[in-house]
Tab-separated table of C-alpha atoms in Angstrom:
chain	number	residue	atom	x	y	z
A	1	MET	CA	32.840	-16.368	8.280
A	2	PRO	CA	31.652	-17.444	4.474
A	3	SER	CA	29.411	-15.045	2.890
A	4	LEU	CA	25.455	-15.805	2.162
A	5	THR	CA	24.643	-16.211	-1.396
A	6	PRO	CA	21.585	-15.863	-3.396
A	7	GLU	CA	21.508	-19.903	-4.129
A	8	VAL	CA	22.025	-20.708	-0.587
A	9	THR	CA	19.022	-18.109	0.328
A	10	ALA	CA	16.907	-19.545	-2.071
A	11	ALA	CA	17.808	-22.992	-0.639
A	12	PHE	CA	16.931	-21.883	2.531
A	13	TRP	CA	13.536	-21.101	2.014
A	14	GLU	CA	12.807	-24.096	-0.334
A	15	GLY	CA	13.704	-26.329	2.665
A	16	MET	CA	11.582	-23.753	5.151
A	17	CYS	CA	8.637	-24.118	2.634
A	18	GLY	CA	8.788	-27.551	2.274
A	19	HIS	CA	8.922	-28.389	5.771
A	20	TYR	CA	6.296	-25.976	6.509
A	21	GLY	CA	4.286	-26.569	3.200
A	22	THR	CA	4.149	-22.920	2.365
A	23	ARG	CA	4.365	-21.313	-0.876
A	24	VAL	CA	5.819	-18.166	-1.957
A	25	PHE	CA	3.814	-15.664	-3.868
A	26	ASP	CA	4.209	-12.105	-5.646
A	27	LYS	CA	2.636	-9.505	-2.763
A	28	ASP	CA	2.120	-6.975	-5.542
A	29	ARG	CA	0.027	-9.203	-8.112
A	30	ALA	CA	-2.091	-10.726	-4.948
A	31	PRO	CA	-5.443	-9.507	-5.017
A	32	GLU	CA	-6.010	-10.772	-1.668
A	33	MET	CA	-2.884	-8.723	-0.424
A	34	HIS	CA	-4.087	-5.593	-1.565
A	35	ALA	CA	-7.463	-6.054	-0.093
A	36	SER	CA	-5.749	-6.959	3.395
A	37	GLY	CA	-3.862	-3.549	3.040
A	38	HIS	CA	-7.096	-1.790	2.612
A	39	VAL	CA	-8.240	-3.443	5.874
A	40	LEU	CA	-5.298	-2.794	7.828
A	41	ALA	CA	-5.572	0.847	6.481
A	42	MET	CA	-9.127	0.939	7.427
A	43	LEU	CA	-8.515	-0.584	10.926
A	44	GLY	CA	-5.779	2.228	11.455
A	45	ILE	CA	-3.111	-0.250	11.696
A	46	MET	CA	-0.843	0.777	9.265
A	47	SER	CA	-1.319	2.623	5.491
A	48	HIS	CA	-1.764	0.091	2.425
A	49	GLU	CA	1.798	1.230	0.729
A	50	THR	CA	3.573	0.396	3.830
A	51	PHE	CA	2.069	-2.807	4.330
A	52	MET	CA	2.688	-3.613	0.883
A	53	THR	CA	6.272	-2.242	0.430
A	54	ARG	CA	7.748	-3.070	3.581
A	55	TYR	CA	6.063	-5.928	4.958
A	56	THR	CA	6.348	-9.276	4.422
A	57	THR	CA	2.968	-11.249	4.980
A	58	VAL	CA	1.935	-15.108	5.907
A	59	TRP	CA	-1.739	-15.890	5.169
A	60	GLY	CA	-2.220	-19.585	5.630
A	61	ARG	CA	0.525	-21.547	3.785
A	62	ARG	CA	0.942	-18.396	1.525
A	63	ILE	CA	3.863	-16.170	2.108
A	64	TYR	CA	3.958	-12.772	0.238
A	65	PRO	CA	7.329	-11.095	0.575
A	66	CYS	CA	7.729	-7.389	-0.170
A	67	PHE	CA	11.208	-8.546	-2.312
A	68	GLN	CA	12.649	-11.338	-4.228
A	69	VAL	CA	14.018	-14.164	-2.862
A	70	GLY	CA	17.926	-14.754	-3.591
A	71	GLN	CA	18.065	-11.202	-4.927
A	72	GLY	CA	20.244	-8.165	-2.900
A	73	ASP	CA	23.309	-7.953	-1.390
A	74	GLU	CA	24.400	-10.539	1.604
A	75	ASP	CA	22.950	-7.957	4.036
A	76	ALA	CA	19.498	-8.151	2.260
A	77	LEU	CA	19.972	-11.636	1.945
A	78	TRP	CA	20.415	-12.449	5.906
A	79	GLY	CA	17.201	-10.397	5.897
A	80	GLN	CA	15.479	-12.809	4.064
A	81	VAL	CA	16.508	-15.623	6.240
A	82	VAL	CA	15.432	-13.569	9.460
A	83	ILE	CA	11.997	-13.044	7.553
A	84	CYS	CA	11.613	-16.436	6.379
A	85	THR	CA	11.837	-17.467	9.844
A	86	HIS	CA	10.147	-14.894	11.458
A	87	GLU	CA	7.191	-15.574	8.953
A	88	HIS	CA	7.179	-19.356	10.033
A	89	GLN	CA	6.864	-18.430	13.710
A	90	HIS	CA	3.475	-17.282	12.670
A	91	VAL	CA	2.982	-20.457	10.812
A	92	GLU	CA	3.827	-22.169	13.922
A	93	GLN	CA	1.011	-19.639	15.877
A	94	TYR	CA	-1.737	-20.557	13.266
A	95	ARG	CA	-1.305	-24.424	13.964
A	96	ARG	CA	-1.256	-23.717	17.588
A	97	ASP	CA	-4.027	-21.289	17.884
A	98	GLY	CA	-5.979	-22.005	14.812
A	99	PHE	CA	-5.982	-20.084	11.545
A	100	LEU	CA	-9.278	-18.229	12.701
A	101	ARG	CA	-8.597	-17.494	16.293
A	102	TYR	CA	-5.433	-16.490	15.486
A	103	THR	CA	-6.673	-14.318	12.488
A	104	ALA	CA	-9.268	-12.602	14.229
A	105	SER	CA	-7.104	-11.664	17.741
A	106	TYR	CA	-4.057	-10.247	15.077
A	107	LEU	CA	-6.952	-7.914	13.653
A	108	LEU	CA	-8.872	-7.158	16.137
A	109	ASP	CA	-6.911	-7.091	19.726
A	110	SER	CA	-4.020	-4.622	19.332
A	111	ARG	CA	-2.439	-6.522	22.633
A	112	ALA	CA	-3.004	-9.907	20.979
A	113	ARG	CA	-1.011	-8.513	17.744
A	114	ALA	CA	1.723	-7.336	19.927
A	115	LEU	CA	2.262	-10.760	21.631
A	116	TYR	CA	1.974	-12.929	18.419
A	117	GLU	CA	4.437	-10.285	16.847
A	118	ALA	CA	6.799	-10.268	19.862
A	119	GLU	CA	7.055	-14.432	19.546
A	120	ALA	CA	7.939	-14.040	16.020
A	121	TYR	CA	10.534	-11.083	16.595
A	122	GLY	CA	12.030	-13.211	19.225
A	123	CYS	CA	13.121	-15.408	16.215
A	124	ASN	CA	15.295	-12.032	15.267
A	125	LEU	CA	16.998	-11.775	18.196
A	126	GLU	CA	17.841	-15.312	18.480
A	127	LEU	CA	18.886	-15.137	14.452
A	128	ALA	CA	21.449	-12.293	15.319
A	129	TRP	CA	22.516	-13.824	18.541
A	130	LEU	CA	23.553	-16.898	16.430
A	131	LYS	CA	24.948	-14.830	13.799
A	132	GLN	CA	26.907	-12.171	15.426
A	133	ARG	CA	26.554	-12.645	19.158
A	134	SER	CA	24.754	-9.573	19.534
A	135	MET	CA	21.658	-8.517	19.567
A	136	PRO	CA	19.660	-5.405	18.700
A	137	SER	CA	18.268	-3.292	21.665
A	138	THR	CA	15.128	-4.735	23.095
A	139	ASP	CA	13.694	-0.922	23.050
A	140	MET	CA	14.367	-0.672	19.517
A	141	MET	CA	12.542	-4.236	18.567
A	142	ALA	CA	9.541	-2.831	20.804
A	143	LYS	CA	9.077	0.219	19.390
A	144	LYS	CA	8.570	-1.902	15.958
A	145	LEU	CA	5.316	-2.596	17.074
A	146	LEU	CA	3.994	1.013	16.677
A	147	ALA	CA	3.867	0.330	13.005
A	148	TYR	CA	1.317	-2.837	13.761
A	149	GLY	CA	-1.001	-0.364	15.459
A	150	CYS	CA	0.054	-1.399	18.902
A	151	ASP	CA	-0.239	1.132	21.684
A	152	SER	CA	2.551	2.039	24.435
A	153	GLU	CA	1.209	-0.110	26.863
A	154	ASP	CA	1.622	-3.085	24.244
A	155	VAL	CA	5.200	-1.823	23.431
A	156	ASP	CA	6.005	-1.772	27.121
A	157	ALA	CA	4.787	-5.485	27.684
A	158	VAL	CA	6.864	-6.183	24.692
A	159	ARG	CA	9.920	-4.821	25.857
A	160	ASP	CA	9.421	-6.588	29.200
A	161	HIS	CA	8.922	-10.202	27.134
A	162	PHE	CA	11.934	-9.301	25.037
A	163	ASP	CA	14.220	-8.498	28.329
A	164	ASP	CA	13.424	-11.859	29.345
A	165	LEU	CA	13.796	-13.530	26.470
A	166	VAL	CA	17.662	-11.785	25.491
A	167	PHE	CA	18.734	-13.740	29.047
A	168	LYS	CA	17.089	-17.120	27.807
A	169	ILE	CA	18.633	-16.918	23.991
A	170	LYS	CA	21.681	-15.802	25.815
A	171	ASP	CA	22.289	-18.754	28.261
A	172	GLY	CA	20.873	-20.955	25.860
A	173	THR	CA	17.506	-22.076	27.393
A	174	TYR	CA	15.186	-20.597	24.382
A	175	ARG	CA	14.994	-21.775	21.264
A	176	SER	CA	11.748	-20.717	18.925
A	177	ALA	CA	10.446	-23.610	16.793
A	178	ALA	CA	10.847	-21.962	13.680
A	179	VAL	CA	14.948	-21.098	14.674
A	180	LYS	CA	15.235	-24.592	15.147
A	181	ARG	CA	13.934	-25.752	12.118
A	182	ALA	CA	15.910	-22.955	10.468
A	183	LEU	CA	18.978	-24.170	11.947
A	184	GLU	CA	18.342	-27.210	9.757
A	185	PHE	CA	18.806	-25.728	6.551
A	186	LEU	CA	21.302	-22.856	7.444
A	187	PRO	CA	24.939	-23.982	6.556
A	188	PRO	CA	26.511	-23.924	10.296
A	189	ASP	CA	29.753	-21.813	8.831
A	190	LEU	CA	27.291	-18.955	8.632
A	191	LEU	CA	26.656	-18.902	12.199
A	192	ALA	CA	28.980	-17.435	14.985
A	193	ARG	CA	31.056	-20.183	16.909
């Protein structure tokens, strides 16, 4: 299987951003991201430092990665492809639910936040299957939501969602909107046959 290069990764981001009308901004230099990090910390969702250094964020049509697009080894570059797709699924959610409803629900309702993230993490599962014909455990994926301020009931609901989704991904009956778009920009030889 050919390797993923910085150029291919940057072109993928450019294609996805071009389609969705999004732009990439330096998270550390964005006052709105620092303010958001403080709000999340105040709400008990996650610390400001964790938000700034470990989580890529989409806000409207702006994407704030916690890395430099196209930099890193092949595993990091694939991670950037997955993150780009995941974040653009959030853009799909904004479009579907409206920015204000999405934002209020995400910030104030842990179950809504869990379900939004479950839908976006579904992209991660899909891409893992398409690339290597395997997926991380649904339990591990669901437990990621604890870092988003979700409780154990939210995690259990998401685990059930993921268990159902895995079957649909494997039999080809499910494809998220962002993954459908991502496949237009990914070289086919990067994926398992």
